[in-house]
Amino acid sequence: MSKDIKKIAQLSSDEAVCKLLENIEEEENTVFTRAESLKPCPIGSGISGVCCKNCGMGPCRVMENEEGLCGATIGTISARNLARSIAAGASAHSDHGRDMAHLLSLTAEGKAEGLKIKDEPKLFKLAKTLGISLGDKSVNEIAKETAEKAMSLFGQQTGEIDFIKLAPKKRQEIWRKYKVVPRGIDREIVEMMHRTHIGVDQEPENILNQALRTALSDGWGGSMLGTEITDILFKTPVPLAAKANLGMLKTDEVNIVIHGHEPTLSEVIAELADDKVLVDYAKEKGAKGINVVGICCTANEVLMRQGIAPIGNFLSQEMAIMTGAVELMVVDIQCIMQALGQLVKKYHTKLVTSSPKSKIPGAIHMEFQEVNAVTLAKEIIKMAIDNYQNRKHTVCIPDIRSDLVAGFSHEYIRYMLGGRFRESLRPLNDGIIDGRIQGIVAIVGCNNARLPQDKYNNFLVEEFIKRDYLIVQTGCGAISTAKCGIMTPEAMEYAGEGLRSICEAVGIPPVLHLGSCVDNSRILSIASDIVKEGGLGEDLSDLPAAGIAPEWMSEKALSIGTYFAASGIYVAFGGEPIPVESSEEVKNIMTSGWEQKFGGQLEYIPDIDELLEKVINVIQEKRKKLKIDIKKERVLMDMEARRAL
Ligand code: SF4
Ligand code: MSK
């Protein structure tokens, strides 16, 4: 069958995905073909008018100067639609954080099979942040108390969630002044849903204030807890080398793909891949070994700690199965396409759902409970091994893979810059002040089937590093950069002279992989520490930094973008519009309105060149305000000068 190679090349910038689509025998029904036949609704997406279905008198399709049956305006409906998406995104991250707290509690009681606390210093630090005294308590007692306090933050009704106090003082005051400090994590999400019910909050600015508070309860609440506790249980990441892309599947081994967002079961599966009994069993069945690889953020979690290969991001999940080489894909929560359930019917791949929260028609459900991680992981691996001999398609693994370095936790960045005994961010701040680093740009978020996979992400990464901007990444954006080979120290050759000099001195890539979607909270921690280090203003809004979600698609991305904006950071969304495009009123609130109150904003810029230029301008404006816009000559100090300093 002859394939339209040019058309395939427009679907993805990932060479492996294109190769696979060119080479597979049968044309499959994939997200790419569905994107061609099913176009987005311009009203539902908020480009030309808005759609409200918040009550049984609707859905109301409301265009400019029109109103819904209840009188709701285009501004109110836009704000409500965005706010509900933010609540959904925040709930996803936070529910993940809650599960991690529950797991910590069971681990402390010795009830979580195969798990123990791996990072005690981080546990002690979190305990102190949450106001727990260490005294002469045992590690498990501290862990139990910490877990209980963490879980109580979800149901807390009044006061302030503890992590707020990790932000610079000035930022905390701004949040208090505008009454957006989260009282409790669940509380803000529930109130957001209540306020967007018919006949409650109808003033766009007021609705969006609660949206900010809800998003903050994610970034400085649920997500931060998720990251901290995952580090405590599975260790805080340190840099490690790995490889990315579909070429990491193996023709002659049992391939198991982990996919979704939760780390627990996947960490255990990855650890057991070397288990002698299981490897011998795989050999008995004719395979040379067991190969565990990942997709989306479960991959990022296990990459950060065990160096597992991320073989793809969101749009690659069907591709993995279409290689014909995947014996089993185990999925947990979030970003898992329902289409996988149909696709596996044509292949030998077994699709396993492991979370009680997520079942998929066509999948085998093998439920993970904290008490059965090792037993279940062994069962799943055995099922994959037994399936090795059932391969029925010609295996088609694109021979494409690239090197990467990941594992940049907030703690490691401090250590790598300052050394073991005086860890500090000073060299980073100095690099920004003297202009070798022009600013820090977080490029995060998803793939979106309406855009060529990875294209905007990779374009921005390349453009920013050559202009001396340090890039930090999480989620599918990070996997995208890893796949295109720019996540290695050698990639400093693509960086500008200033950034290159820092990368050379410290031995880091110009793009730092910080982890999964919940790990965007690491960016908040680093940014707060940069402010505390001194020389770059008093607040997060003073920093020459910005956030971009160039290929966003999930509601979690909207929550992330909003908590960055509420934290004082300029945020640009690219690709597909955010659901407020037809309301000038709402767009103004989210740009000039939020800028005035919070020093940050969130806007959608469809043109990628314009987006690049805007972000550069915003960062350069910040440099001007800090009076560091004029490049200073580097002064090499002798010993005497250093002593004086
Ligand atoms: Fe229509 Fe108002 Fe009901 Fe929305 S809440 S569906 S605008 S009547
Ligand atoms: S997985 S939320 S597609 S980044 Fe975290 Fe990727 Fe976006 Fe899901």
XYZ file of C-alpha atoms and ligand atoms in Angstrom:
661
model
C 0.000 0.000 0.000
C 1.493 3.371 -0.938
C 1.379 5.952 1.820
C 1.298 9.715 1.585
C 4.676 10.405 3.221
C 4.269 14.192 3.092
C 0.940 13.983 4.877
C 2.392 11.712 7.545
C 5.283 14.136 8.109
C 2.751 16.851 8.926
C 1.267 14.810 11.757
C 4.327 14.642 13.940
C 7.841 15.998 14.389
C 8.735 12.712 16.031
C 10.689 10.812 13.395
C 9.883 7.468 15.012
C 6.130 8.100 14.894
C 6.359 9.053 11.208
C 8.496 6.002 10.384
C 6.005 3.760 12.128
C 3.023 5.257 10.309
C 4.878 4.853 7.007
C 5.861 1.245 7.659
C 2.938 -0.485 9.344
C 1.057 -2.811 7.043
C -2.472 -1.717 7.837
C -3.680 1.845 8.244
C -5.148 2.004 11.748
C -7.842 4.148 13.259
C -5.670 6.430 15.389
C -5.927 9.814 17.074
C -4.379 11.260 13.900
C -7.061 9.834 11.578
C -9.824 10.763 14.023
C -8.498 14.330 14.178
C -8.948 14.512 10.439
C -12.555 13.328 10.394
C -13.763 14.975 13.610
C -13.275 18.737 13.735
C -13.516 20.748 16.961
C -16.769 22.633 17.580
C -15.977 26.368 17.297
C -18.617 27.241 19.902
C -17.759 24.489 22.365
C -14.107 25.502 22.187
C -15.026 29.112 22.864
C -13.633 30.623 19.635
C -16.870 31.919 18.124
C -19.324 32.132 20.965
C -19.660 29.850 23.958
C -21.704 26.861 24.974
C -23.182 26.503 28.448
C -24.700 23.232 29.643
C -24.791 23.998 33.335
C -28.558 23.427 33.561
C -31.413 21.550 31.946
C -32.715 24.591 30.057
C -29.612 24.488 27.877
C -27.262 23.780 26.330
C -27.275 27.466 25.399
C -25.104 28.501 22.470
C -24.384 32.132 23.114
C -22.821 34.462 20.544
C -21.647 38.042 20.963
C -24.342 40.337 22.415
C -26.579 37.365 23.166
C -27.425 35.727 26.444
C -28.465 32.315 27.718
C -31.995 31.488 28.870
C -31.113 32.535 32.425
C -29.514 35.751 31.159
C -25.916 34.540 31.487
C -23.592 36.598 29.300
C -20.757 35.421 27.123
C -18.314 36.683 29.795
C -19.990 34.790 32.626
C -20.231 31.570 30.619
C -16.595 31.834 29.440
C -15.367 32.395 32.993
C -17.519 29.544 34.286
C -16.310 27.135 31.583
C -12.666 27.944 32.285
C -13.194 27.779 36.041
C -14.798 24.325 35.817
C -11.906 23.069 33.715
C -9.452 24.424 36.271
C -11.395 22.675 39.044
C -11.219 19.399 37.094
C -7.484 19.813 36.482
C -6.810 20.709 40.103
C -8.887 17.738 41.273
C -6.855 15.346 39.114
C -3.515 16.514 40.515
C -4.805 16.763 44.039
C -6.465 13.368 44.102
C -3.110 11.989 42.977
C -1.456 13.875 45.882
C -4.008 12.466 48.320
C -3.259 8.914 47.191
C 0.436 9.515 47.788
C -0.330 10.731 51.331
C -2.451 7.626 51.945
C 0.402 5.468 50.640
C 2.849 7.195 52.999
C 0.542 6.425 55.892
C 0.306 2.709 54.991
C 4.061 2.549 54.422
C 4.635 4.004 57.884
C 2.387 1.287 59.332
C 4.317 -1.386 57.433
C 1.208 -2.264 55.419
C 2.392 -1.234 51.934
C 3.933 -4.328 50.395
C 7.549 -3.849 49.344
C 7.657 -0.153 50.207
C 9.735 1.744 52.724
C 10.776 5.333 53.145
C 13.744 6.011 50.891
C 14.457 9.678 51.601
C 14.419 10.335 55.334
C 15.914 13.875 55.220
C 13.136 14.894 52.841
C 10.550 13.370 55.180
C 11.958 15.402 58.089
C 11.879 18.571 55.990
C 8.261 18.006 54.968
C 7.285 17.194 58.562
C 8.766 20.497 59.721
C 7.000 22.425 56.953
C 3.741 20.866 58.125
C 4.458 21.881 61.724
C 5.287 18.423 63.081
C 7.969 18.228 65.754
C 10.538 15.497 65.224
C 11.552 14.973 68.874
C 12.771 11.456 69.462
C 10.060 9.923 67.299
C 10.943 7.035 64.999
C 11.021 7.529 61.224
C 7.771 5.647 60.854
C 6.078 7.675 63.582
C 7.116 10.881 61.849
C 5.950 9.482 58.509
C 2.569 8.518 59.966
C 2.028 11.944 61.526
C 3.179 13.676 58.334
C 0.804 11.594 56.230
C -2.108 12.361 58.543
C -1.370 16.075 58.476
C -1.029 15.941 54.677
C -4.401 14.213 54.338
C -6.011 16.740 56.670
C -5.048 19.553 54.259
C -7.578 18.206 51.765
C -10.490 18.555 54.157
C -9.248 21.676 55.954
C -12.061 24.239 56.085
C -10.460 27.444 57.314
C -7.043 29.046 57.595
C -4.280 28.594 55.039
C -2.666 25.478 53.567
C 0.889 25.147 54.914
C 2.907 25.265 51.689
C 1.814 28.855 51.116
C 4.478 29.932 53.576
C 7.214 28.575 51.272
C 6.473 31.394 48.817
C 8.293 34.743 49.178
C 6.744 36.946 51.898
C 5.602 39.547 49.397
C 3.751 36.923 47.368
C 1.952 35.671 50.455
C 0.822 39.222 51.201
C -0.552 39.649 47.664
C -2.520 36.426 47.965
C -3.903 37.490 51.347
C -4.788 40.954 50.077
C -6.866 39.543 47.225
C -8.282 36.670 49.322
C -7.050 33.835 47.154
C -5.064 31.866 49.730
C -6.450 28.308 49.610
C -8.120 27.269 52.857
C -8.195 23.569 52.058
C -7.543 21.625 48.848
C -10.911 19.901 48.421
C -12.758 22.914 49.736
C -11.649 25.179 46.872
C -12.583 22.647 44.200
C -16.022 22.052 45.716
C -16.657 25.781 46.076
C -15.629 26.295 42.449
C -18.207 23.739 41.317
C -20.839 25.323 43.552
C -20.164 28.852 42.335
C -20.503 27.797 38.689
C -23.878 26.090 39.237
C -26.783 27.983 37.664
C -27.735 31.053 39.591
C -24.694 31.435 41.855
C -21.607 33.481 40.965
C -22.254 35.567 37.870
C -19.523 38.171 37.891
C -16.611 36.964 35.716
C -13.927 38.552 37.897
C -15.302 36.978 41.057
C -15.618 33.577 39.380
C -12.023 33.834 38.203
C -10.802 34.827 41.675
C -12.057 31.502 42.961
C -10.470 29.827 39.911
C -7.132 31.319 41.002
C -7.601 30.056 44.537
C -8.550 26.598 43.227
C -5.465 26.491 40.989
C -3.256 27.614 43.889
C -4.636 24.748 45.960
C -3.267 22.495 43.219
C 0.207 23.994 42.683
C 0.948 24.884 46.304
C -1.228 22.072 47.662
C -2.133 18.770 46.020
C 0.646 18.738 43.415
C 3.291 19.848 45.899
C 2.246 17.103 48.309
C 2.328 14.609 45.427
C 5.885 15.558 44.505
C 7.229 15.731 48.065
C 5.757 12.404 49.154
C 6.784 10.606 45.951
C 10.359 11.754 46.605
C 10.141 10.554 50.225
C 8.894 7.120 49.207
C 10.860 6.521 46.041
C 13.837 8.895 46.542
C 14.507 12.423 45.393
C 15.751 12.361 41.803
C 19.377 12.974 40.866
C 20.631 13.231 37.303
C 20.839 10.032 35.341
C 21.313 9.068 31.720
C 18.658 7.263 29.744
C 17.322 6.935 26.220
C 14.006 7.939 24.702
C 11.672 6.984 21.857
C 10.002 3.968 20.295
C 13.388 2.510 19.365
C 13.755 1.506 23.010
C 11.220 -1.293 22.518
C 13.055 -4.582 21.986
C 12.316 -7.164 19.314
C 13.600 -10.073 21.367
C 12.464 -9.141 24.879
C 9.146 -9.033 26.699
C 8.030 -5.405 26.375
C 5.924 -3.901 29.150
C 4.721 -0.294 28.786
C 3.700 1.668 31.872
C 1.398 4.623 31.136
C -0.549 7.241 33.070
C 0.561 9.242 36.108
C 0.895 7.229 39.304
C 4.369 6.051 40.232
C 3.722 3.323 42.798
C 2.923 0.144 40.880
C 5.185 1.200 38.016
C 8.183 1.742 40.287
C 7.747 -1.823 41.541
C 7.271 -3.237 38.021
C 10.446 -1.453 36.856
C 12.415 -2.780 39.848
C 11.215 -6.341 39.214
C 12.306 -6.302 35.562
C 15.711 -7.602 36.741
C 14.302 -10.197 39.118
C 16.175 -13.425 38.361
C 13.160 -15.699 38.718
C 11.095 -13.566 36.352
C 13.937 -13.119 33.851
C 14.521 -16.890 33.839
C 10.831 -17.407 33.246
C 10.978 -14.980 30.305
C 13.924 -16.932 28.890
C 11.972 -20.181 29.223
C 9.349 -18.571 27.032
C 11.905 -17.658 24.361
C 12.584 -13.990 25.223
C 16.004 -12.615 26.111
C 14.742 -10.528 29.043
C 12.126 -8.108 30.326
C 12.064 -4.556 29.006
C 10.009 -1.974 30.932
C 9.441 1.345 29.163
C 6.942 4.161 29.640
C 4.598 6.743 28.191
C 3.393 10.101 29.579
C 3.988 10.963 33.221
C 4.190 7.487 34.739
C 7.202 7.229 32.440
C 8.526 10.554 33.712
C 8.197 9.442 37.340
C 10.121 6.216 36.811
C 12.588 7.859 34.416
C 13.502 10.402 37.090
C 14.351 7.713 39.640
C 15.219 4.553 37.718
C 16.184 5.767 34.252
C 13.367 3.913 32.536
C 13.041 4.882 28.847
C 10.146 7.177 27.921
C 9.171 5.762 24.531
C 6.678 8.486 23.806
C 4.370 11.199 24.996
C 0.583 11.549 24.806
C 0.187 11.106 21.029
C 2.507 8.085 20.966
C 0.379 5.757 23.097
C -1.388 4.073 20.181
C 1.872 3.985 18.228
C 3.512 1.814 20.882
C 0.856 -0.867 20.459
C 1.048 -0.622 16.672
C 4.706 -1.711 16.739
C 3.308 -5.179 17.430
C 6.031 -5.593 20.045
C 4.197 -4.658 23.232
C 3.177 -7.661 25.298
C 1.378 -5.630 27.918
C 0.500 -2.018 28.630
C -0.447 -1.226 32.211
C -2.279 2.055 32.724
C -3.359 3.891 35.855
C -4.920 7.380 35.693
C -5.090 10.430 33.400
C -4.297 10.942 29.700
C -5.064 7.343 28.715
C -7.022 7.195 25.459
C -10.145 5.069 25.495
C -9.213 4.050 21.933
C -6.531 1.747 23.371
C -9.280 -0.677 24.411
C -10.360 -1.118 20.768
C -6.854 -1.050 19.315
C -5.564 -3.937 21.458
C -8.285 -6.186 20.019
C -6.310 -6.235 16.755
C -2.940 -6.843 18.392
C -1.661 -9.379 20.869
C -1.088 -6.621 23.475
C -2.857 -7.005 26.800
C -4.179 -3.736 28.198
C -4.333 -3.742 32.001
C -6.058 -1.094 34.097
C -4.754 -0.918 37.645
C -6.584 1.945 39.339
C -10.025 1.530 40.923
C -10.706 5.018 39.527
C -10.167 4.100 35.902
C -11.620 1.160 34.001
C -11.543 0.968 30.193
C -13.757 -1.251 28.015
C -11.508 -3.843 26.394
C -8.966 -3.813 29.230
C -8.288 -6.430 31.892
C -8.727 -4.905 35.344
C -6.121 -5.959 37.910
C -6.634 -3.648 40.823
C -3.721 -2.090 42.627
C -4.124 -1.637 46.343
C -1.317 -0.288 48.460
C -1.066 -3.647 50.224
C -0.462 -5.698 47.062
C 2.079 -3.800 44.915
C 4.720 -6.554 44.692
C 2.273 -9.441 44.307
C 0.337 -7.580 41.627
C 3.481 -6.404 39.804
C 4.732 -10.012 39.600
C 1.355 -11.191 38.305
C 1.338 -8.473 35.647
C 4.906 -9.227 34.540
C 4.109 -12.934 34.343
C 1.061 -12.203 32.226
C 3.261 -10.180 29.858
C 5.817 -13.002 29.645
C 3.095 -15.545 28.875
C 1.928 -13.276 26.077
C 5.345 -13.036 24.370
C 4.704 -16.090 22.198
C 1.384 -14.666 21.005
C 2.844 -11.893 18.817
C 0.873 -11.961 15.595
C 1.925 -8.850 13.665
C 5.262 -8.327 12.002
C 7.177 -6.406 14.635
C 7.814 -2.884 13.391
C 9.996 -0.930 15.831
C 11.436 2.268 14.322
C 15.183 2.180 14.891
C 15.146 5.644 16.444
C 16.221 6.573 19.949
C 18.082 9.449 21.556
C 20.164 10.007 24.660
C 18.911 12.143 27.503
C 19.816 13.262 30.976
C 16.917 13.677 33.436
C 16.476 13.763 37.203
C 16.805 17.436 38.107
C 15.042 17.787 41.421
C 14.924 21.136 43.153
C 17.327 19.769 45.804
C 19.812 18.523 43.235
C 19.877 21.856 41.429
C 20.893 23.563 44.701
C 23.529 20.912 45.341
C 24.960 20.962 41.830
C 25.311 24.737 41.888
C 26.688 25.152 45.375
C 28.322 21.874 46.337
C 27.494 19.499 49.154
C 28.380 21.705 52.090
C 27.059 25.044 50.909
C 24.354 24.188 48.450
C 22.913 27.341 46.978
C 21.417 28.881 43.895
C 23.953 31.729 43.916
C 25.687 30.790 40.639
C 22.312 30.656 38.919
C 21.249 34.052 40.261
C 24.636 35.508 39.306
C 24.351 34.022 35.829
C 20.942 35.685 35.407
C 22.186 38.991 36.826
C 25.258 39.164 34.583
C 23.179 38.190 31.553
C 24.772 34.888 30.690
C 21.311 33.498 31.362
C 18.679 35.893 30.062
C 15.838 34.222 31.903
C 14.178 30.953 32.822
C 11.384 29.571 30.688
C 9.220 26.638 31.749
C 7.935 24.871 28.628
C 5.445 22.308 29.859
C 2.302 20.460 28.971
C 0.893 18.074 26.492
C 0.639 17.057 22.854
C -2.500 17.988 20.976
C -3.708 16.033 17.929
C -4.804 19.299 16.286
C -1.120 20.220 15.938
C 1.898 18.372 14.589
C 3.172 16.371 17.569
C 6.101 18.044 19.376
C 6.611 20.708 16.694
C 5.897 23.836 18.748
C 7.633 22.487 21.826
C 10.828 21.684 19.935
C 10.792 24.971 18.033
C 10.529 26.989 21.242
C 13.201 25.001 23.071
C 15.678 25.537 20.242
C 14.863 29.232 19.865
C 15.142 29.964 23.574
C 18.374 28.119 24.283
C 20.148 29.795 21.409
C 19.136 33.128 22.943
C 20.562 32.121 26.356
C 17.328 31.221 28.139
C 17.547 28.232 30.514
C 14.655 25.838 29.944
C 12.926 23.771 32.610
C 10.445 21.105 31.546
C 7.963 18.569 32.829
C 5.308 16.264 31.399
C 4.952 15.503 27.709
C 6.932 18.621 26.746
C 9.973 17.152 28.484
C 9.559 13.850 26.645
C 9.256 15.744 23.376
C 12.625 17.464 23.910
C 14.215 14.228 25.071
C 13.062 12.525 21.865
C 14.595 15.222 19.692
C 17.965 14.842 21.447
C 18.317 18.254 23.097
C 18.261 16.967 26.658
C 21.933 16.091 26.992
C 24.921 18.172 28.128
C 26.219 17.887 24.543
C 23.184 19.900 23.408
C 24.922 22.954 24.853
C 26.381 23.358 21.381
C 22.941 24.647 20.326
C 22.892 27.119 23.208
C 24.013 30.733 23.129
C 27.454 31.610 24.411
C 26.310 32.698 27.880
C 24.075 29.733 28.604
C 26.744 27.429 27.188
C 29.341 28.805 29.600
C 27.081 27.965 32.564
C 26.207 24.518 31.201
C 29.917 23.807 30.693
C 30.881 25.005 34.159
C 28.159 23.010 35.926
C 27.921 20.088 33.492
C 24.205 20.333 32.820
C 22.079 20.290 29.678
C 20.538 23.616 28.605
C 17.154 21.976 29.183
C 16.411 20.523 32.611
C 13.896 17.690 33.000
C 12.106 18.246 36.318
C 9.638 15.372 36.138
C 5.930 14.731 35.669
C 2.934 17.087 35.552
C 2.591 17.214 39.352
C 6.289 18.128 39.472
C 5.537 21.585 38.124
C 5.456 22.284 41.844
C 9.259 21.867 41.729
C 9.350 24.962 39.499
C 7.459 26.932 42.172
C 9.981 25.797 44.797
C 13.000 26.689 42.659
C 11.550 30.075 41.706
C 10.846 30.874 45.386
C 14.404 29.905 46.312
C 15.823 32.098 43.535
C 13.971 35.056 45.058
C 15.222 34.161 48.548
C 18.790 33.828 47.237
C 18.709 37.554 46.490
C 19.547 40.019 43.753
C 16.489 39.390 41.583
C 13.747 41.275 43.368
C 11.495 40.448 46.272
C 8.777 38.473 44.627
C 8.171 35.786 42.010
C 6.683 38.448 39.735
C 10.071 40.215 39.654
C 11.876 37.239 38.156
C 12.844 37.204 34.483
C 10.855 34.024 33.991
C 7.809 32.796 32.080
C 5.742 29.672 31.490
C 4.522 28.279 28.171
C 2.150 25.438 27.323
C 2.630 25.342 23.533
C 0.680 22.149 22.779
C -1.683 21.994 25.744
C -4.823 19.830 25.735
C -5.600 18.667 29.287
C -7.580 20.510 31.941
C -4.600 19.999 34.231
C -2.600 22.288 31.949
C -5.192 25.024 32.554
C -4.839 24.589 36.299
C -1.025 24.660 36.048
C -1.053 27.793 33.863
C -3.431 29.479 36.290
C -1.394 28.717 39.407
C 1.705 30.040 37.675
C -0.159 33.245 36.770
C -1.490 33.544 40.337
C 2.087 33.126 41.541
C 3.157 36.175 39.525
C 4.478 34.519 36.360
C 3.577 35.450 32.779
C 2.051 32.406 31.032
C 1.342 31.893 27.320
C -0.743 29.064 25.891
C -0.214 28.144 22.239
C -1.832 25.742 19.794
C -5.541 25.380 20.453
C -7.497 28.197 22.151
C -8.303 28.248 25.845
C -12.090 28.351 26.367
C -12.417 32.134 26.825
C -11.422 33.370 23.384
C -14.730 34.982 22.513
C -14.973 37.133 25.636
C -12.875 40.301 25.574
C -14.032 40.953 29.128
C -12.597 37.672 30.438
C -9.419 37.973 28.381
C -8.828 41.426 29.861
C -9.313 40.150 33.397
C -6.802 37.361 32.794
C -4.199 39.668 31.253
C -4.196 43.287 32.446
C -6.481 42.527 35.421
C -4.339 39.717 36.801
C -1.136 41.581 35.906
C -2.239 44.524 38.047
C -3.222 42.427 41.040
C -0.933 39.416 40.894
C 1.893 40.467 38.567
C 1.245 37.445 36.365
C -1.129 36.737 33.511
C -2.379 33.995 31.228
C -3.070 34.495 27.557
C -3.519 32.491 24.398
C -1.284 33.333 21.445
C -1.993 31.141 18.416
C 0.972 32.258 16.309
C 4.127 30.561 17.572
C 6.523 33.307 16.379
C 4.385 35.926 18.064
C 4.320 33.825 21.225
C 8.115 33.554 21.217
C 8.516 37.285 20.736
C 5.986 38.098 23.453
C 7.679 35.877 26.033
C 11.072 37.377 25.215
C 9.650 40.897 25.560
C 8.028 40.095 28.903
C 11.288 38.678 30.262
C 13.352 41.569 28.918
C 10.916 44.018 30.548
C 11.516 42.255 33.867
C 15.278 42.534 33.345
C 14.868 46.247 32.688
C 12.866 46.724 35.889
C 15.566 44.878 37.819
C 18.167 47.068 36.068
C 20.032 44.030 34.800
C 19.232 44.603 31.144
C 22.699 45.863 30.343
C 25.104 43.001 29.932
C 27.804 43.287 32.586
C 31.375 42.310 31.929
C 32.367 39.326 34.020
C 34.938 40.292 36.588
C 37.391 37.566 37.418
C 38.182 37.976 41.101
C 41.461 37.151 42.763
C 41.608 35.586 46.216
C 41.757 38.913 48.017
C 38.659 40.214 46.278
C 36.811 37.004 47.083
C 37.725 37.288 50.752
C 36.492 40.866 50.813
C 33.206 39.721 49.264
Fe -28.419 28.236 29.565
Fe -28.148 29.624 31.868
Fe -28.703 26.996 31.910
Fe -26.322 27.839 31.103
S -27.149 28.045 33.137
S -27.543 26.260 30.143
S -26.821 29.753 30.066
S -29.975 28.631 31.080
S 0.787 13.364 30.630
S -1.489 16.192 31.224
S -0.721 14.900 28.172
S 1.649 16.679 29.823
Fe 1.154 14.328 32.340
Fe 1.194 14.695 29.044
Fe -0.468 16.671 29.407
Fe -1.128 14.294 30.162
